[in-house]
Amino acid sequence: MPTTIQSLKTCKEAGEKFTCLTSYDATFSHIVGSAGVEVILVGDSLGMVLQGHDSTLPVTMDHMIYHTEAVKRGNQGALIMADMPFMSYATPEQALENAALLMQAGAHMVKIEGGDWLCETIRMLSERGIPVCAHLGLTPQSVNKLGGYKVQGRESSQADEIIAHAIAQERAGADIILLECVPSSLATRLTKNISAPVIGIGAGSGTDGQVLVIHDLLGITPGRRPKFVKNFMEESGSIDGAIKAYVDAVKSGDFPADEHSFN
């Protein structure tokens, strides 16, 4: 059965973990879906892992449409979530126009980064039939404002603010919240405070789902490996095996472990 927003909510209600992986083409989408991954993220991370940039900022709508179309062709029943790139949703009207293009390209949901200033946009998209994932914590499109790729929410006031943003976004119509690089305690607290499924990356094991960049999971990303990444190819003899090991580890609670999380 294809994964839907409702089936992810059912997983949360039942206390069952689900998985998400990035994919940018038809071949990997086929492999990822066949391995049992519920959600494929067509991430603007493609700017770094495919295009060689040092951030996601150079990624354009044309890039995202192209890769979403490719992922759609290879998909095997996963829910396809597509990132809206930098400055493609600066106003609600601009967001609506660009989100429509991604949905027409094959996405089932769009993902946008930011706090409660996005509530009007989320409400507009949701009312018009476009599901939304709101991305909080470390938001890579704001890397220049944040001063680098740093853990967010360590101060109690900042943690409270992130939770308040998530609650406001859910009320506005957000279907999923994605938390990146926040302390495990904050992620667990937030997950319990909202009914929408919460996906974590570098957010500990207390979230409803986990996401990784597929190049990180396969151990082929050059440079220093982030703390929250595990190379599943080290214990598997194939790409299929590595992805299935990731799915099994998330569902069993073995990943992420303490060494992949922030205090």
PDB file of N, CA and C in Angstrom, residues 127-174:
ATOM      1  N   GLU A 127      -5.113  24.850   2.875  1.00  0.00           N
ATOM      2  CA  GLU A 127      -6.497  25.084   2.449  1.00  0.00           C
ATOM      3  C   GLU A 127      -6.700  24.758   0.972  1.00  0.00           C
ATOM      4  N   ARG A 128      -5.627  24.809   0.207  1.00  0.00           N
ATOM      5  CA  ARG A 128      -5.718  24.556  -1.227  1.00  0.00           C
ATOM      6  C   ARG A 128      -5.236  23.160  -1.605  1.00  0.00           C
ATOM      7  N   GLY A 129      -5.138  22.286  -0.617  1.00  0.00           N
ATOM      8  CA  GLY A 129      -4.867  20.879  -0.894  1.00  0.00           C
ATOM      9  C   GLY A 129      -3.411  20.504  -1.031  1.00  0.00           C
ATOM     10  N   ILE A 130      -2.499  21.360  -0.558  1.00  0.00           N
ATOM     11  CA  ILE A 130      -1.064  21.059  -0.643  1.00  0.00           C
ATOM     12  C   ILE A 130      -0.545  20.732   0.756  1.00  0.00           C
ATOM     13  N   PRO A 131      -0.211  19.472   1.033  1.00  0.00           N
ATOM     14  CA  PRO A 131       0.324  19.108   2.343  1.00  0.00           C
ATOM     15  C   PRO A 131       1.697  19.752   2.580  1.00  0.00           C
ATOM     16  N   VAL A 132       1.971  20.052   3.850  1.00  0.00           N
ATOM     17  CA  VAL A 132       3.187  20.789   4.204  1.00  0.00           C
ATOM     18  C   VAL A 132       3.938  20.095   5.335  1.00  0.00           C
ATOM     19  N   CYS A 133       5.257  20.004   5.171  1.00  0.00           N
ATOM     20  CA  CYS A 133       6.171  19.646   6.253  1.00  0.00           C
ATOM     21  C   CYS A 133       6.924  20.909   6.647  1.00  0.00           C
ATOM     22  N   ALA A 134       6.869  21.266   7.917  1.00  0.00           N
ATOM     23  CA  ALA A 134       7.574  22.446   8.424  1.00  0.00           C
ATOM     24  C   ALA A 134       8.891  22.012   9.068  1.00  0.00           C
ATOM     25  N   HIS A 135       9.969  22.632   8.664  1.00  0.00           N
ATOM     26  CA  HIS A 135      11.333  22.262   9.072  1.00  0.00           C
ATOM     27  C   HIS A 135      11.829  23.267  10.107  1.00  0.00           C
ATOM     28  N   LEU A 136      12.128  22.770  11.323  1.00  0.00           N
ATOM     29  CA  LEU A 136      12.581  23.605  12.440  1.00  0.00           C
ATOM     30  C   LEU A 136      13.938  23.122  12.957  1.00  0.00           C
ATOM     31  N   GLY A 137      14.514  23.902  13.868  1.00  0.00           N
ATOM     32  CA  GLY A 137      15.826  23.594  14.408  1.00  0.00           C
ATOM     33  C   GLY A 137      16.895  24.216  13.525  1.00  0.00           C
ATOM     34  N   LEU A 138      17.879  23.408  13.121  1.00  0.00           N
ATOM     35  CA  LEU A 138      18.870  23.877  12.153  1.00  0.00           C
ATOM     36  C   LEU A 138      18.212  23.907  10.783  1.00  0.00           C
ATOM     37  N   THR A 139      18.067  25.107  10.240  1.00  0.00           N
ATOM     38  CA  THR A 139      17.449  25.273   8.919  1.00  0.00           C
ATOM     39  C   THR A 139      18.551  25.701   7.955  1.00  0.00           C
ATOM     40  N   PRO A 140      19.035  24.772   7.114  1.00  0.00           N
ATOM     41  CA  PRO A 140      20.220  25.038   6.292  1.00  0.00           C
ATOM     42  C   PRO A 140      20.120  26.249   5.370  1.00  0.00           C
ATOM     43  N   GLN A 141      18.901  26.617   4.937  1.00  0.00           N
ATOM     44  CA  GLN A 141      18.773  27.781   4.073  1.00  0.00           C
ATOM     45  C   GLN A 141      19.085  29.089   4.822  1.00  0.00           C
ATOM     46  N   SER A 142      19.084  29.008   6.161  1.00  0.00           N
ATOM     47  CA  SER A 142      19.391  30.185   6.987  1.00  0.00           C
ATOM     48  C   SER A 142      20.802  30.118   7.562  1.00  0.00           C
ATOM     49  N   VAL A 143      21.667  29.326   6.945  1.00  0.00           N
ATOM     50  CA  VAL A 143      22.996  29.085   7.512  1.00  0.00           C
ATOM     51  C   VAL A 143      23.780  30.378   7.715  1.00  0.00           C
ATOM     52  N   ASN A 144      23.605  31.342   6.822  1.00  0.00           N
ATOM     53  CA  ASN A 144      24.342  32.597   6.972  1.00  0.00           C
ATOM     54  C   ASN A 144      23.840  33.414   8.159  1.00  0.00           C
ATOM     55  N   LYS A 145      22.551  33.327   8.428  1.00  0.00           N
ATOM     56  CA  LYS A 145      21.964  34.012   9.581  1.00  0.00           C
ATOM     57  C   LYS A 145      22.327  33.302  10.880  1.00  0.00           C
ATOM     58  N   LEU A 146      22.378  31.970  10.835  1.00  0.00           N
ATOM     59  CA  LEU A 146      22.680  31.179  12.022  1.00  0.00           C
ATOM     60  C   LEU A 146      24.167  31.186  12.369  1.00  0.00           C
ATOM     61  N   GLY A 147      25.002  31.570  11.412  1.00  0.00           N
ATOM     62  CA  GLY A 147      26.443  31.594  11.654  1.00  0.00           C
ATOM     63  C   GLY A 147      27.110  30.245  11.514  1.00  0.00           C
ATOM     64  N   GLY A 148      26.506  29.355  10.760  1.00  0.00           N
ATOM     65  CA  GLY A 148      27.088  28.034  10.537  1.00  0.00           C
ATOM     66  C   GLY A 148      26.108  26.930  10.875  1.00  0.00           C
ATOM     67  N   TYR A 149      26.562  25.700  10.689  1.00  0.00           N
ATOM     68  CA  TYR A 149      25.721  24.526  10.937  1.00  0.00           C
ATOM     69  C   TYR A 149      25.868  24.124  12.404  1.00  0.00           C
ATOM     70  N   LYS A 150      25.049  24.741  13.250  1.00  0.00           N
ATOM     71  CA  LYS A 150      25.165  24.577  14.698  1.00  0.00           C
ATOM     72  C   LYS A 150      23.903  23.965  15.284  1.00  0.00           C
ATOM     73  N   VAL A 151      24.071  23.220  16.375  1.00  0.00           N
ATOM     74  CA  VAL A 151      22.924  22.665  17.092  1.00  0.00           C
ATOM     75  C   VAL A 151      22.060  23.809  17.606  1.00  0.00           C
ATOM     76  N   GLN A 152      20.754  23.668  17.452  1.00  0.00           N
ATOM     77  CA  GLN A 152      19.796  24.678  17.877  1.00  0.00           C
ATOM     78  C   GLN A 152      18.978  24.168  19.071  1.00  0.00           C
ATOM     79  N   GLY A 153      18.509  25.098  19.902  1.00  0.00           N
ATOM     80  CA  GLY A 153      17.596  24.742  20.984  1.00  0.00           C
ATOM     81  C   GLY A 153      18.249  24.284  22.262  1.00  0.00           C
ATOM     82  N   ARG A 154      19.516  24.567  22.458  1.00  0.00           N
ATOM     83  CA  ARG A 154      20.182  24.142  23.694  1.00  0.00           C
ATOM     84  C   ARG A 154      19.795  25.039  24.866  1.00  0.00           C
ATOM     85  N   GLU A 155      19.546  26.323  24.593  1.00  0.00           N
ATOM     86  CA  GLU A 155      19.067  27.227  25.635  1.00  0.00           C
ATOM     87  C   GLU A 155      17.569  26.987  25.842  1.00  0.00           C
ATOM     88  N   SER A 156      17.135  27.043  27.098  1.00  0.00           N
ATOM     89  CA  SER A 156      15.739  26.731  27.399  1.00  0.00           C
ATOM     90  C   SER A 156      14.775  27.672  26.689  1.00  0.00           C
ATOM     91  N   SER A 157      15.151  28.935  26.566  1.00  0.00           N
ATOM     92  CA  SER A 157      14.269  29.892  25.886  1.00  0.00           C
ATOM     93  C   SER A 157      14.138  29.560  24.401  1.00  0.00           C
ATOM     94  N   GLN A 158      15.237  29.144  23.795  1.00  0.00           N
ATOM     95  CA  GLN A 158      15.201  28.772  22.382  1.00  0.00           C
ATOM     96  C   GLN A 158      14.422  27.483  22.186  1.00  0.00           C
ATOM     97  N   ALA A 159      14.563  26.545  23.117  1.00  0.00           N
ATOM     98  CA  ALA A 159      13.809  25.288  23.043  1.00  0.00           C
ATOM     99  C   ALA A 159      12.311  25.564  23.126  1.00  0.00           C
ATOM    100  N   ASP A 160      11.923  26.427  24.064  1.00  0.00           N
ATOM    101  CA  ASP A 160      10.506  26.779  24.202  1.00  0.00           C
ATOM    102  C   ASP A 160       9.987  27.439  22.931  1.00  0.00           C
ATOM    103  N   GLU A 161      10.822  28.256  22.305  1.00  0.00           N
ATOM    104  CA  GLU A 161      10.421  28.948  21.083  1.00  0.00           C
ATOM    105  C   GLU A 161      10.194  27.949  19.942  1.00  0.00           C
ATOM    106  N   ILE A 162      11.080  26.957  19.820  1.00  0.00           N
ATOM    107  CA  ILE A 162      10.931  25.949  18.768  1.00  0.00           C
ATOM    108  C   ILE A 162       9.632  25.168  18.961  1.00  0.00           C
ATOM    109  N   ILE A 163       9.318  24.803  20.193  1.00  0.00           N
ATOM    110  CA  ILE A 163       8.075  24.086  20.462  1.00  0.00           C
ATOM    111  C   ILE A 163       6.865  24.960  20.145  1.00  0.00           C
ATOM    112  N   ALA A 164       6.934  26.229  20.525  1.00  0.00           N
ATOM    113  CA  ALA A 164       5.830  27.149  20.218  1.00  0.00           C
ATOM    114  C   ALA A 164       5.624  27.288  18.717  1.00  0.00           C
ATOM    115  N   HIS A 165       6.725  27.352  17.963  1.00  0.00           N
ATOM    116  CA  HIS A 165       6.621  27.425  16.506  1.00  0.00           C
ATOM    117  C   HIS A 165       5.931  26.174  15.953  1.00  0.00           C
ATOM    118  N   ALA A 166       6.331  25.000  16.451  1.00  0.00           N
ATOM    119  CA  ALA A 166       5.752  23.747  15.961  1.00  0.00           C
ATOM    120  C   ALA A 166       4.257  23.680  16.243  1.00  0.00           C
ATOM    121  N   ILE A 167       3.853  24.082  17.435  1.00  0.00           N
ATOM    122  CA  ILE A 167       2.431  24.067  17.794  1.00  0.00           C
ATOM    123  C   ILE A 167       1.649  25.011  16.892  1.00  0.00           C
ATOM    124  N   ALA A 168       2.198  26.208  16.661  1.00  0.00           N
ATOM    125  CA  ALA A 168       1.529  27.187  15.794  1.00  0.00           C
ATOM    126  C   ALA A 168       1.437  26.670  14.359  1.00  0.00           C
ATOM    127  N   GLN A 169       2.492  26.020  13.893  1.00  0.00           N
ATOM    128  CA  GLN A 169       2.492  25.506  12.519  1.00  0.00           C
ATOM    129  C   GLN A 169       1.502  24.359  12.362  1.00  0.00           C
ATOM    130  N   GLU A 170       1.414  23.496  13.365  1.00  0.00           N
ATOM    131  CA  GLU A 170       0.429  22.414  13.290  1.00  0.00           C
ATOM    132  C   GLU A 170      -0.983  22.997  13.253  1.00  0.00           C
ATOM    133  N   ARG A 171      -1.252  23.999  14.066  1.00  0.00           N
ATOM    134  CA  ARG A 171      -2.572  24.623  14.075  1.00  0.00           C
ATOM    135  C   ARG A 171      -2.886  25.278  12.726  1.00  0.00           C
ATOM    136  N   ALA A 172      -1.841  25.770  12.061  1.00  0.00           N
ATOM    137  CA  ALA A 172      -2.033  26.399  10.751  1.00  0.00           C
ATOM    138  C   ALA A 172      -2.267  25.375   9.648  1.00  0.00           C
ATOM    139  N   GLY A 173      -1.969  24.098   9.931  1.00  0.00           N
ATOM    140  CA  GLY A 173      -2.230  23.057   8.947  1.00  0.00           C
ATOM    141  C   GLY A 173      -1.041  22.199   8.570  1.00  0.00           C
ATOM    142  N   ALA A 174       0.121  22.399   9.205  1.00  0.00           N
ATOM    143  CA  ALA A 174       1.290  21.565   8.882  1.00  0.00           C
ATOM    144  C   ALA A 174       0.990  20.101   9.207  1.00  0.00           C
TER     145      ALA A 174
END
